[in-house]
């Protein structure tokens, strides 16, 4: 069998439904199937025959359930669930006391593995309060095989379990892989990871790893196979990023020589003293911009840590300094008027930056432009030198092209083809995670002069993830908040304290302050319209067993039915009717039109709306200084880092700010976890906590960062990430186009959607 063989020809017995299912999963060739990994393994070596169970055993049995029902106990009236499980050797009664819902989570006829205590009663033995794991049909056709002595060894420690989808079963996968391995499809498979790297880090070869991941002899083998594939993924991402960095640095850039005096002069004009972190970042950035190749730096800092001031300083130095480099193409010696492009993800943010920049630059003879979808502005206006004026797009583009507007702030509109700069020397990208790498490349000019690049983000992510996804950028961190900033008073509110909390909030509203209410959903639960999350998937948004490939490596855990979750629309109505009838309440969510959203935001900014009910995804970084209170509903569903980001919305004020984290959970563990919000230093610390407490699966994976769940397993492991980065950097430095490693190169190309190896 060959890896490139089509599944439909190699498996002629496939029926229409199976073929459809394979196509739906994107599995066409033998190779595709080999790289479709089990989601977990189930240990069946512990399974006992039902006929041999003795009272007092804690036993695991495997079989089909029937006669499921719920009822109230005869005397005590406690709710209980009942049923029966049968294997070929016999059957036994099951009783769940107090957990009647368990009997509702499985159906008659389901195949399950149950672990519980064998208990004697007057009417015989039963299995008390067993935990259950739903199982696909076993690969073995007869139950007998399961119990034949000596065979377990050959079968391995456990069975791989593949995600089932309509039309195709886990069992089918098991047998298909079996056939592929038997027919020696792997014989000619070459490894794309260089041998010395595998040896150095004790990783199995591709061939071995494939066998181990599908048919592990023991849990260690399975783990080491997964480790290899996790490493491989991070390594490939790193190679792509390092290559990108290497390429970008090949461009020329305007060399911006600054002097200390001037920087200090500019900084003095701020109405505040920069923090140590801000000073340090400014210094690093200015050093970067003096070099002959372009800077690629990411400035990470919590909301409110003052990234704009850092970017403004770099912008000032850029437009104020005559570059000294002389090796630019002939005809490009007119160094005056270097330019800055400042890109923000939304019109609101772009407009806010425009206004901040006017404050920072109003004493200087510097024109500032604003370009967004809805129009253009220029500062200063001819009539009013301290204000701005609307100008036409054509006029603005003309002034940008001839260099008369040195600082241009805007949305995506900035990178449209029609926007031509004369001497673009610095590009600032705010909230950079909202832009792709491809958009950044558009900024490089034809004559290979690339702007220095300053990306900024407030998204708190663990260091390992940052090193991976931002592998092409140098990192600067704003770790501290400006001095004198009032701490947000954060309280974890359990259901019994709801009323008292609303009373406290009313006092603030009476003083004229405004309130955000964040709800996990847009509409009511029966409409099932959960909002896609910014960073973390809400807890329970996927139920047990339907995790994506690689997510549920360990046996599926029980997940209770998601609690009733508050929705923006219903909660706004309820608050108006029951709690805050005297206040204006507005709503904001992603299903509203862009225009409607801006209207609501505007009314909130102007104070016409007192209370804004919104989902977690809308508008980060918007500045409404009078909004000093935030309620977060259903907090147990969010990651700590995300809660921290949400709370950041009320940080921008001189008034005392409050964050009320409403948790419905009764579990102390949840409340303990949420308490970290009161103690952690910054968002990064919370992101690290999320990673350790809730695992990499909670970080969003594929959708958010372009990393599979398997790859995310590597993110838990700082050593692995550092090694991958180190080796990738070494390889790219030695051989930027990976000419000596053609297999690896094609793997990287295949994995990275927008890979730019030529
Ligand atoms: P972010 O990092 O979220 O973009 P901003 O740059 O918008 O934060 O800054 C938030 C607020 O803090 C602004 O009002 C800004 O003027 C103020 N600020 C920035 N740096 C300092 C500082 N060192 N001391 C006091 N206030 C500061
Ligand atoms: Mg900002």
CSV table of C-alpha atoms in Angstrom, one decimal, residues 33-477:
chain,number,residue,atom,x,y,z
A,33,UNK,CA,-5.9,8.5,7.5
A,34,UNK,CA,-2.6,7.9,9.2
A,35,UNK,CA,-2.5,11.5,10.4
A,36,UNK,CA,-6.0,11.3,11.8
A,37,UNK,CA,-5.1,10.5,15.4
A,38,UNK,CA,-7.1,8.9,18.1
A,39,UNK,CA,-8.7,11.4,20.5
A,40,UNK,CA,-8.0,9.2,23.5
A,41,UNK,CA,-7.2,5.7,24.6
A,42,UNK,CA,-9.3,3.6,26.9
A,43,UNK,CA,-7.7,1.2,29.2
A,44,UNK,CA,-9.6,-2.1,29.0
A,45,UNK,CA,-7.0,-4.3,30.7
A,46,UNK,CA,-8.9,-3.5,33.9
A,47,UNK,CA,-12.2,-4.7,32.6
A,48,UNK,CA,-13.7,-7.6,34.6
A,49,UNK,CA,-16.3,-10.2,33.7
A,50,UNK,CA,-19.6,-9.3,35.3
A,51,UNK,CA,-20.2,-13.0,36.3
A,52,UNK,CA,-17.1,-12.9,38.4
A,53,UNK,CA,-17.8,-9.7,40.4
A,54,UNK,CA,-17.7,-10.0,44.2
A,55,UNK,CA,-19.3,-7.7,46.7
A,56,UNK,CA,-16.7,-5.2,48.0
A,57,UNK,CA,-14.8,-5.0,44.7
A,58,UNK,CA,-14.3,-1.7,43.0
A,59,UNK,CA,-14.7,-2.9,39.5
A,60,UNK,CA,-14.7,-1.8,35.9
A,61,UNK,CA,-17.1,-3.5,33.6
A,62,UNK,CA,-17.8,-3.0,29.9
A,63,UNK,CA,-21.1,-3.7,28.2
A,64,UNK,CA,-24.5,-2.5,27.0
A,65,UNK,CA,-26.9,-0.7,29.3
A,66,UNK,CA,-30.6,-1.2,29.4
A,67,UNK,CA,-33.7,-0.5,31.6
A,68,UNK,CA,-32.5,3.0,32.5
A,69,UNK,CA,-34.9,5.0,34.6
A,70,UNK,CA,-35.0,7.6,37.3
A,71,UNK,CA,-37.2,7.5,40.4
A,72,UNK,CA,-37.4,8.7,44.0
A,73,UNK,CA,-36.2,6.4,46.7
A,74,UNK,CA,-39.0,4.6,48.5
A,75,UNK,CA,-38.6,6.1,52.0
A,76,UNK,CA,-36.0,8.9,51.8
A,77,UNK,CA,-37.4,10.2,48.5
A,78,UNK,CA,-33.9,11.1,47.3
A,79,UNK,CA,-33.8,11.0,43.5
A,80,UNK,CA,-32.0,8.1,42.0
A,81,UNK,CA,-31.1,6.6,38.7
A,82,UNK,CA,-31.3,2.9,37.8
A,83,UNK,CA,-30.4,0.6,35.1
A,84,UNK,CA,-28.6,-2.6,34.1
A,85,UNK,CA,-25.4,-3.5,32.3
A,86,UNK,CA,-24.7,-6.7,30.5
A,87,UNK,CA,-21.7,-8.3,29.0
A,88,UNK,CA,-21.5,-11.8,27.5
A,89,UNK,CA,-20.9,-13.4,30.9
A,90,UNK,CA,-23.8,-11.9,32.7
A,91,UNK,CA,-25.6,-8.7,33.9
A,92,UNK,CA,-25.7,-6.5,37.0
A,93,UNK,CA,-28.0,-3.8,38.3
A,94,UNK,CA,-26.7,-0.2,38.5
A,95,UNK,CA,-27.9,2.4,41.0
A,96,UNK,CA,-27.0,6.1,41.1
A,97,UNK,CA,-28.1,7.6,44.4
A,98,UNK,CA,-28.7,11.4,44.3
A,99,UNK,CA,-27.4,11.5,40.7
A,100,UNK,CA,-30.5,10.7,38.8
A,101,UNK,CA,-29.3,12.8,35.9
A,102,UNK,CA,-26.6,10.3,35.1
A,103,UNK,CA,-29.2,7.9,34.1
A,104,UNK,CA,-30.4,10.5,31.6
A,105,UNK,CA,-27.0,11.1,30.1
A,106,UNK,CA,-26.8,7.6,28.6
A,107,UNK,CA,-29.3,5.8,26.5
A,108,UNK,CA,-30.5,2.3,26.5
A,109,UNK,CA,-28.3,0.3,24.2
A,110,UNK,CA,-25.3,2.5,24.7
A,111,UNK,CA,-22.0,0.7,25.2
A,112,UNK,CA,-20.2,2.0,28.3
A,113,UNK,CA,-17.5,1.4,30.7
A,114,UNK,CA,-18.6,1.7,34.3
A,115,UNK,CA,-16.4,1.9,37.4
A,116,UNK,CA,-18.1,1.5,40.7
A,117,UNK,CA,-18.4,-0.4,43.9
A,118,UNK,CA,-20.0,-3.8,43.8
A,119,UNK,CA,-22.5,-3.8,46.7
A,120,UNK,CA,-24.7,-6.5,48.1
A,121,UNK,CA,-28.3,-6.0,48.8
A,122,UNK,CA,-31.3,-8.3,49.6
A,123,UNK,CA,-32.1,-8.7,46.0
A,124,UNK,CA,-28.6,-9.4,44.8
A,125,UNK,CA,-25.5,-7.4,44.0
A,126,UNK,CA,-25.5,-4.0,42.2
A,127,UNK,CA,-22.9,-1.5,41.1
A,128,UNK,CA,-23.2,1.6,43.2
A,129,UNK,CA,-22.7,5.1,41.9
A,130,UNK,CA,-20.5,4.1,39.0
A,131,UNK,CA,-18.6,6.7,36.9
A,132,UNK,CA,-19.2,6.1,33.3
A,133,UNK,CA,-17.3,6.5,30.1
A,134,UNK,CA,-19.2,6.2,26.8
A,135,UNK,CA,-17.4,3.9,24.5
A,136,UNK,CA,-17.6,3.3,20.8
A,137,UNK,CA,-18.1,-0.2,19.7
A,138,UNK,CA,-15.0,-2.1,20.5
A,139,UNK,CA,-12.7,-3.1,17.7
A,140,UNK,CA,-13.0,-6.7,18.9
A,141,UNK,CA,-16.1,-8.3,17.5
A,142,UNK,CA,-16.7,-10.9,20.1
A,143,UNK,CA,-16.7,-10.1,23.8
A,144,UNK,CA,-15.0,-13.4,24.3
A,145,UNK,CA,-11.8,-12.1,22.9
A,146,UNK,CA,-11.8,-9.5,25.5
A,147,UNK,CA,-11.4,-12.0,28.2
A,148,UNK,CA,-9.2,-14.5,26.6
A,149,UNK,CA,-6.1,-14.8,28.8
A,150,UNK,CA,-2.9,-13.8,27.2
A,151,UNK,CA,-4.5,-11.9,24.4
A,152,UNK,CA,-4.6,-8.5,26.3
A,153,UNK,CA,-0.9,-8.3,25.9
A,154,UNK,CA,-1.0,-8.5,22.2
A,155,UNK,CA,-3.8,-6.1,22.0
A,156,UNK,CA,-1.9,-3.5,23.8
A,157,UNK,CA,-2.6,-1.7,27.0
A,158,UNK,CA,-5.7,0.0,25.7
A,159,UNK,CA,-7.7,0.8,22.6
A,160,UNK,CA,-7.3,3.9,20.6
A,161,UNK,CA,-10.6,5.7,20.4
A,162,UNK,CA,-11.3,7.9,17.4
A,163,UNK,CA,-13.9,10.7,17.2
A,164,UNK,CA,-17.0,9.2,15.6
A,165,UNK,CA,-19.0,11.1,13.1
A,166,UNK,CA,-22.2,10.3,11.4
A,167,UNK,CA,-21.5,7.4,9.0
A,168,UNK,CA,-18.2,6.2,10.5
A,169,UNK,CA,-17.2,4.6,13.7
A,170,UNK,CA,-14.1,4.4,15.9
A,171,UNK,CA,-14.0,0.7,15.1
A,172,UNK,CA,-13.8,1.4,11.4
A,173,UNK,CA,-10.7,3.6,12.0
A,174,UNK,CA,-9.1,1.0,14.1
A,175,UNK,CA,-9.4,-1.7,11.5
A,176,UNK,CA,-8.4,0.6,8.6
A,177,UNK,CA,-5.2,1.6,10.4
A,178,UNK,CA,-4.6,-2.0,11.2
A,179,UNK,CA,-4.8,-2.8,7.5
A,180,UNK,CA,-2.6,0.1,6.5
A,181,UNK,CA,0.1,-1.0,9.0
A,182,UNK,CA,-0.1,-4.6,7.9
A,183,UNK,CA,0.3,-3.7,4.3
A,184,UNK,CA,3.5,-1.9,5.1
A,185,UNK,CA,2.4,1.5,3.9
A,186,UNK,CA,5.0,3.1,6.2
A,187,UNK,CA,8.0,1.3,4.7
A,188,UNK,CA,9.2,4.0,2.5
A,189,UNK,CA,8.2,6.9,4.8
A,190,UNK,CA,11.0,9.3,5.3
A,191,UNK,CA,11.2,11.6,8.3
A,192,UNK,CA,11.0,15.3,7.6
A,193,UNK,CA,12.5,16.3,11.0
A,194,UNK,CA,16.3,16.1,10.7
A,195,UNK,CA,17.7,13.1,12.5
A,196,UNK,CA,20.1,14.9,14.7
A,197,UNK,CA,17.2,16.9,16.2
A,198,UNK,CA,15.2,13.7,16.9
A,199,UNK,CA,18.2,12.1,18.6
A,200,UNK,CA,19.1,15.1,20.6
A,201,UNK,CA,15.7,15.4,22.2
A,202,UNK,CA,14.8,11.6,22.3
A,203,UNK,CA,11.9,11.9,19.9
A,204,UNK,CA,10.6,8.9,18.0
A,205,UNK,CA,11.0,8.8,14.3
A,206,UNK,CA,7.9,9.5,12.1
A,207,UNK,CA,7.4,5.9,11.4
A,208,UNK,CA,7.6,4.8,15.0
A,209,UNK,CA,5.5,7.7,16.2
A,210,UNK,CA,2.7,6.8,13.7
A,211,UNK,CA,2.7,3.2,15.0
A,212,UNK,CA,2.8,4.3,18.6
A,213,UNK,CA,0.0,6.9,18.3
A,214,UNK,CA,-2.4,4.4,16.7
A,215,UNK,CA,-1.3,1.2,18.5
A,216,UNK,CA,0.6,2.0,21.6
A,217,UNK,CA,2.0,-0.8,23.6
A,218,UNK,CA,1.9,1.3,26.7
A,219,UNK,CA,0.9,4.8,27.8
A,220,UNK,CA,4.5,6.0,27.6
A,221,UNK,CA,4.8,5.2,23.9
A,222,UNK,CA,1.5,6.9,23.2
A,223,UNK,CA,2.7,10.0,25.0
A,224,UNK,CA,6.1,10.1,23.4
A,225,UNK,CA,4.4,9.8,19.9
A,226,UNK,CA,2.1,12.7,20.8
A,227,UNK,CA,5.1,14.7,22.1
A,228,UNK,CA,6.8,14.2,18.8
A,229,UNK,CA,3.8,15.5,16.8
A,230,UNK,CA,3.3,18.4,19.2
A,231,UNK,CA,7.0,19.3,18.9
A,232,UNK,CA,6.8,19.0,15.1
A,233,UNK,CA,3.9,21.4,14.9
A,234,UNK,CA,5.6,24.1,17.1
A,235,UNK,CA,8.8,23.5,15.3
A,236,UNK,CA,7.2,24.1,11.9
A,237,UNK,CA,5.4,27.2,13.1
A,238,UNK,CA,8.8,28.5,14.4
A,239,UNK,CA,10.5,27.7,11.1
A,240,UNK,CA,7.9,29.7,9.3
A,241,UNK,CA,8.1,32.6,11.6
A,242,UNK,CA,11.9,32.6,11.8
A,243,UNK,CA,12.0,32.5,8.0
A,244,UNK,CA,9.7,35.4,7.9
A,245,UNK,CA,11.8,37.4,10.3
A,246,UNK,CA,14.9,36.6,8.3
A,247,UNK,CA,13.2,37.8,5.1
A,248,UNK,CA,11.9,41.0,6.7
A,249,UNK,CA,15.3,41.9,8.0
A,250,UNK,CA,16.7,41.6,4.4
A,251,UNK,CA,14.8,44.8,3.6
A,252,UNK,CA,16.3,48.2,4.0
A,253,UNK,CA,14.8,50.7,6.3
A,254,UNK,CA,15.2,54.3,7.2
A,255,UNK,CA,17.8,54.6,9.9
A,256,UNK,CA,16.5,56.8,12.6
A,257,UNK,CA,19.2,58.4,14.7
A,258,UNK,CA,17.7,60.0,17.8
A,259,UNK,CA,19.3,61.9,20.6
A,260,UNK,CA,18.5,61.6,24.2
A,261,UNK,CA,17.8,65.3,24.8
A,262,UNK,CA,15.1,65.4,22.2
A,263,UNK,CA,13.4,62.3,23.5
A,264,UNK,CA,13.4,63.7,27.0
A,265,UNK,CA,12.0,67.0,25.8
A,266,UNK,CA,9.1,65.2,24.2
A,267,UNK,CA,8.4,63.0,27.2
A,268,UNK,CA,8.4,66.0,29.5
A,269,UNK,CA,5.4,67.3,27.7
A,270,UNK,CA,3.2,64.3,28.7
A,271,UNK,CA,1.0,65.2,31.6
A,272,UNK,CA,2.6,62.2,33.5
A,273,UNK,CA,5.9,60.7,34.2
A,274,UNK,CA,6.5,57.5,32.1
A,275,UNK,CA,6.8,54.3,34.0
A,276,UNK,CA,10.1,52.4,34.1
A,277,UNK,CA,8.7,49.8,31.7
A,278,UNK,CA,7.6,52.6,29.3
A,279,UNK,CA,11.1,54.1,29.4
A,280,UNK,CA,12.8,50.8,28.9
A,281,UNK,CA,10.5,50.0,25.9
A,282,UNK,CA,11.1,53.4,24.4
A,283,UNK,CA,14.8,52.9,24.7
A,284,UNK,CA,14.8,49.5,23.1
A,285,UNK,CA,12.6,50.7,20.2
A,286,UNK,CA,14.8,53.7,19.5
A,287,UNK,CA,17.8,51.4,19.4
A,288,UNK,CA,16.0,49.1,17.0
A,289,UNK,CA,15.1,52.0,14.7
A,290,UNK,CA,18.8,53.1,14.5
A,291,UNK,CA,19.7,49.9,12.7
A,292,UNK,CA,19.9,49.5,9.0
A,293,UNK,CA,17.3,46.8,8.8
A,294,UNK,CA,13.7,47.2,9.9
A,295,UNK,CA,12.5,46.6,13.5
A,296,UNK,CA,9.9,43.9,14.1
A,297,UNK,CA,8.8,44.3,17.7
A,298,UNK,CA,5.8,43.4,19.7
A,299,UNK,CA,4.9,45.6,22.6
A,300,UNK,CA,2.7,43.6,25.1
A,301,UNK,CA,1.0,45.4,27.9
A,302,UNK,CA,-2.2,45.2,29.8
A,303,UNK,CA,-5.0,47.6,28.9
A,304,UNK,CA,-4.1,50.9,30.5
A,305,UNK,CA,-0.3,50.2,30.7
A,306,UNK,CA,0.3,53.2,28.4
A,307,UNK,CA,1.2,51.7,25.0
A,308,UNK,CA,0.0,54.7,23.1
A,309,UNK,CA,2.5,57.0,24.8
A,310,UNK,CA,5.3,54.6,23.8
A,311,UNK,CA,4.1,54.5,20.2
A,312,UNK,CA,3.7,58.3,20.2
A,313,UNK,CA,7.3,58.8,21.3
A,314,UNK,CA,8.6,56.5,18.6
A,315,UNK,CA,6.4,58.3,16.1
A,316,UNK,CA,7.7,61.7,17.1
A,317,UNK,CA,11.3,60.6,16.8
A,318,UNK,CA,10.5,59.2,13.4
A,319,UNK,CA,8.9,62.4,12.0
A,320,UNK,CA,11.3,64.7,13.7
A,321,UNK,CA,14.6,63.0,12.8
A,322,UNK,CA,16.5,63.3,9.6
A,323,UNK,CA,17.7,59.8,8.8
A,324,UNK,CA,21.4,59.4,8.1
A,325,UNK,CA,21.5,56.4,5.9
A,326,UNK,CA,23.1,56.9,2.5
A,327,UNK,CA,22.7,53.5,0.9
A,328,UNK,CA,19.2,54.0,-0.4
A,329,UNK,CA,18.5,53.8,-4.1
A,330,UNK,CA,19.4,56.7,-6.3
A,331,UNK,CA,16.6,59.3,-6.4
A,332,UNK,CA,15.5,58.4,-2.9
A,333,UNK,CA,17.8,60.8,-1.2
A,334,UNK,CA,15.1,63.2,-0.1
A,335,UNK,CA,15.1,62.3,3.4
A,336,UNK,CA,12.8,65.0,4.8
A,337,UNK,CA,9.4,64.2,6.1
A,338,UNK,CA,9.7,60.6,7.2
A,339,UNK,CA,6.2,59.2,7.8
A,340,UNK,CA,4.3,57.1,10.3
A,341,UNK,CA,1.3,54.9,9.7
A,342,UNK,CA,-0.7,54.0,12.8
A,343,UNK,CA,-3.3,51.3,12.3
A,344,UNK,CA,-6.1,50.4,14.6
A,345,UNK,CA,-8.7,47.7,14.3
A,346,UNK,CA,-11.8,49.9,14.6
A,347,UNK,CA,-13.0,53.4,13.7
A,348,UNK,CA,-13.6,54.2,17.3
A,349,UNK,CA,-10.1,53.3,18.3
A,350,UNK,CA,-8.5,55.1,15.3
A,351,UNK,CA,-10.5,58.2,16.1
A,352,UNK,CA,-9.4,58.0,19.8
A,353,UNK,CA,-5.8,57.7,18.8
A,354,UNK,CA,-6.1,60.6,16.5
A,355,UNK,CA,-7.4,62.7,19.3
A,356,UNK,CA,-4.6,61.6,21.7
A,357,UNK,CA,-2.0,62.4,19.1
A,358,UNK,CA,-3.4,65.9,18.7
A,359,UNK,CA,-2.8,66.3,22.4
A,360,UNK,CA,0.7,65.0,22.2
A,361,UNK,CA,1.7,66.9,19.1
A,362,UNK,CA,-0.3,70.1,19.3
A,363,UNK,CA,2.8,72.2,20.2
A,364,UNK,CA,4.6,71.0,17.0
A,365,UNK,CA,4.2,72.0,13.4
A,366,UNK,CA,3.2,68.4,12.4
A,367,UNK,CA,0.2,67.5,10.4
A,368,UNK,CA,-1.8,64.5,11.5
A,369,UNK,CA,-4.3,62.7,9.2
A,370,UNK,CA,-7.1,60.3,10.0
A,371,UNK,CA,-8.4,57.9,7.4
A,372,UNK,CA,-11.3,55.5,8.1
A,373,UNK,CA,-14.2,54.0,6.1
A,374,UNK,CA,-16.4,56.9,6.9
A,375,UNK,CA,-14.2,59.8,6.1
A,376,UNK,CA,-10.9,61.7,6.5
A,377,UNK,CA,-9.7,64.4,8.8
A,378,UNK,CA,-6.6,66.6,9.2
A,379,UNK,CA,-5.1,68.3,12.1
A,380,UNK,CA,-4.5,71.3,12.4
A,381,UNK,CA,-7.3,73.0,10.6
A,382,UNK,CA,-6.5,76.2,8.8
A,383,UNK,CA,-9.3,78.1,10.5
A,384,UNK,CA,-8.7,76.7,14.0
A,385,UNK,CA,-5.1,75.8,14.6
A,386,UNK,CA,-5.8,73.8,17.7
A,387,UNK,CA,-8.6,71.7,16.1
A,388,UNK,CA,-9.1,69.3,13.2
A,389,UNK,CA,-11.1,69.6,10.0
A,390,UNK,CA,-12.8,67.2,7.6
A,391,UNK,CA,-11.0,66.8,4.3
A,392,UNK,CA,-11.7,64.8,1.2
A,393,UNK,CA,-10.1,61.5,0.7
A,394,UNK,CA,-8.5,62.7,-2.5
A,395,UNK,CA,-6.9,65.6,-0.7
A,396,UNK,CA,-5.7,63.5,2.1
A,397,UNK,CA,-4.1,60.9,-0.2
A,398,UNK,CA,-2.4,63.7,-2.1
A,399,UNK,CA,-0.9,65.1,1.1
A,400,UNK,CA,0.2,61.6,2.3
A,401,UNK,CA,1.8,60.9,-1.1
A,402,UNK,CA,3.8,64.1,-1.1
A,403,UNK,CA,4.8,63.8,2.5
A,404,UNK,CA,2.9,66.8,3.8
A,405,UNK,CA,1.0,64.6,6.3
A,406,UNK,CA,3.8,62.8,8.2
A,407,UNK,CA,1.5,61.0,10.6
A,408,UNK,CA,-1.5,59.0,9.3
A,409,UNK,CA,-3.8,57.2,11.6
A,410,UNK,CA,-6.5,54.9,10.4
A,411,UNK,CA,-8.2,51.6,10.1
A,412,UNK,CA,-7.5,48.9,7.5
A,413,UNK,CA,-8.2,51.7,5.0
A,414,UNK,CA,-4.5,52.6,5.6
A,415,UNK,CA,-3.2,49.6,3.7
A,416,UNK,CA,-5.3,50.0,0.7
A,417,UNK,CA,-3.4,50.2,-2.6
A,418,UNK,CA,-4.5,53.8,-3.1
A,419,UNK,CA,-2.7,55.0,0.0
A,420,UNK,CA,0.8,55.8,-1.1
A,421,UNK,CA,3.3,57.2,1.4
A,422,UNK,CA,6.3,59.2,0.3
A,423,UNK,CA,8.7,58.0,3.0
A,424,UNK,CA,7.0,55.5,5.3
A,425,UNK,CA,9.5,54.8,8.0
A,426,UNK,CA,7.5,53.5,11.0
A,427,UNK,CA,4.3,51.4,11.1
A,428,UNK,CA,2.4,51.0,14.4
A,429,UNK,CA,-0.2,48.3,14.6
A,430,UNK,CA,-2.5,48.5,17.5
A,431,UNK,CA,-4.2,45.4,18.8
A,432,UNK,CA,-2.1,43.5,16.3
A,433,UNK,CA,-3.8,40.1,16.8
A,434,UNK,CA,-6.6,41.5,14.8
A,435,UNK,CA,-4.4,41.8,11.7
A,436,UNK,CA,-2.8,39.0,9.7
A,437,UNK,CA,0.9,38.8,8.8
A,438,UNK,CA,-0.2,39.2,5.2
A,439,UNK,CA,-1.6,42.6,5.9
A,440,UNK,CA,1.7,43.7,7.4
A,441,UNK,CA,3.6,42.6,4.3
A,442,UNK,CA,1.6,45.0,2.2
A,443,UNK,CA,3.5,47.8,3.9
A,444,UNK,CA,6.8,46.9,2.3
A,445,UNK,CA,7.5,49.1,-0.7
A,446,UNK,CA,8.6,48.2,-4.1
A,447,UNK,CA,12.1,49.5,-3.6
A,448,UNK,CA,12.4,47.2,-0.6
A,449,UNK,CA,12.3,49.9,2.0
A,450,UNK,CA,10.4,48.4,4.8
A,451,UNK,CA,9.0,50.4,7.7
A,452,UNK,CA,10.1,49.7,11.2
A,453,UNK,CA,7.3,47.7,12.7
A,454,UNK,CA,5.8,48.2,16.1
A,455,UNK,CA,3.0,45.9,16.9
A,456,UNK,CA,1.0,46.3,20.1
A,457,UNK,CA,-1.3,44.0,22.0
A,458,UNK,CA,-3.1,43.8,25.3
A,459,UNK,CA,-4.0,40.1,24.8
A,460,UNK,CA,-2.5,38.3,27.8
A,461,UNK,CA,-1.2,35.0,26.7
A,462,UNK,CA,1.3,32.6,28.2
A,463,UNK,CA,4.9,33.2,27.3
A,464,UNK,CA,5.2,29.8,25.5
A,465,UNK,CA,2.3,30.8,23.2
A,466,UNK,CA,3.7,34.2,22.6
A,467,UNK,CA,7.1,32.7,21.7
A,468,UNK,CA,5.4,30.4,19.3
A,469,UNK,CA,2.9,32.6,17.5
A,470,UNK,CA,5.0,35.7,17.6
A,471,UNK,CA,8.2,33.9,16.8
A,472,UNK,CA,9.0,36.5,14.2
A,473,UNK,CA,8.8,39.4,16.5
A,474,UNK,CA,11.1,40.6,19.3
A,475,UNK,CA,9.1,41.1,22.5
A,476,UNK,CA,8.9,44.0,24.9
A,477,UNK,CA,6.7,43.9,27.9
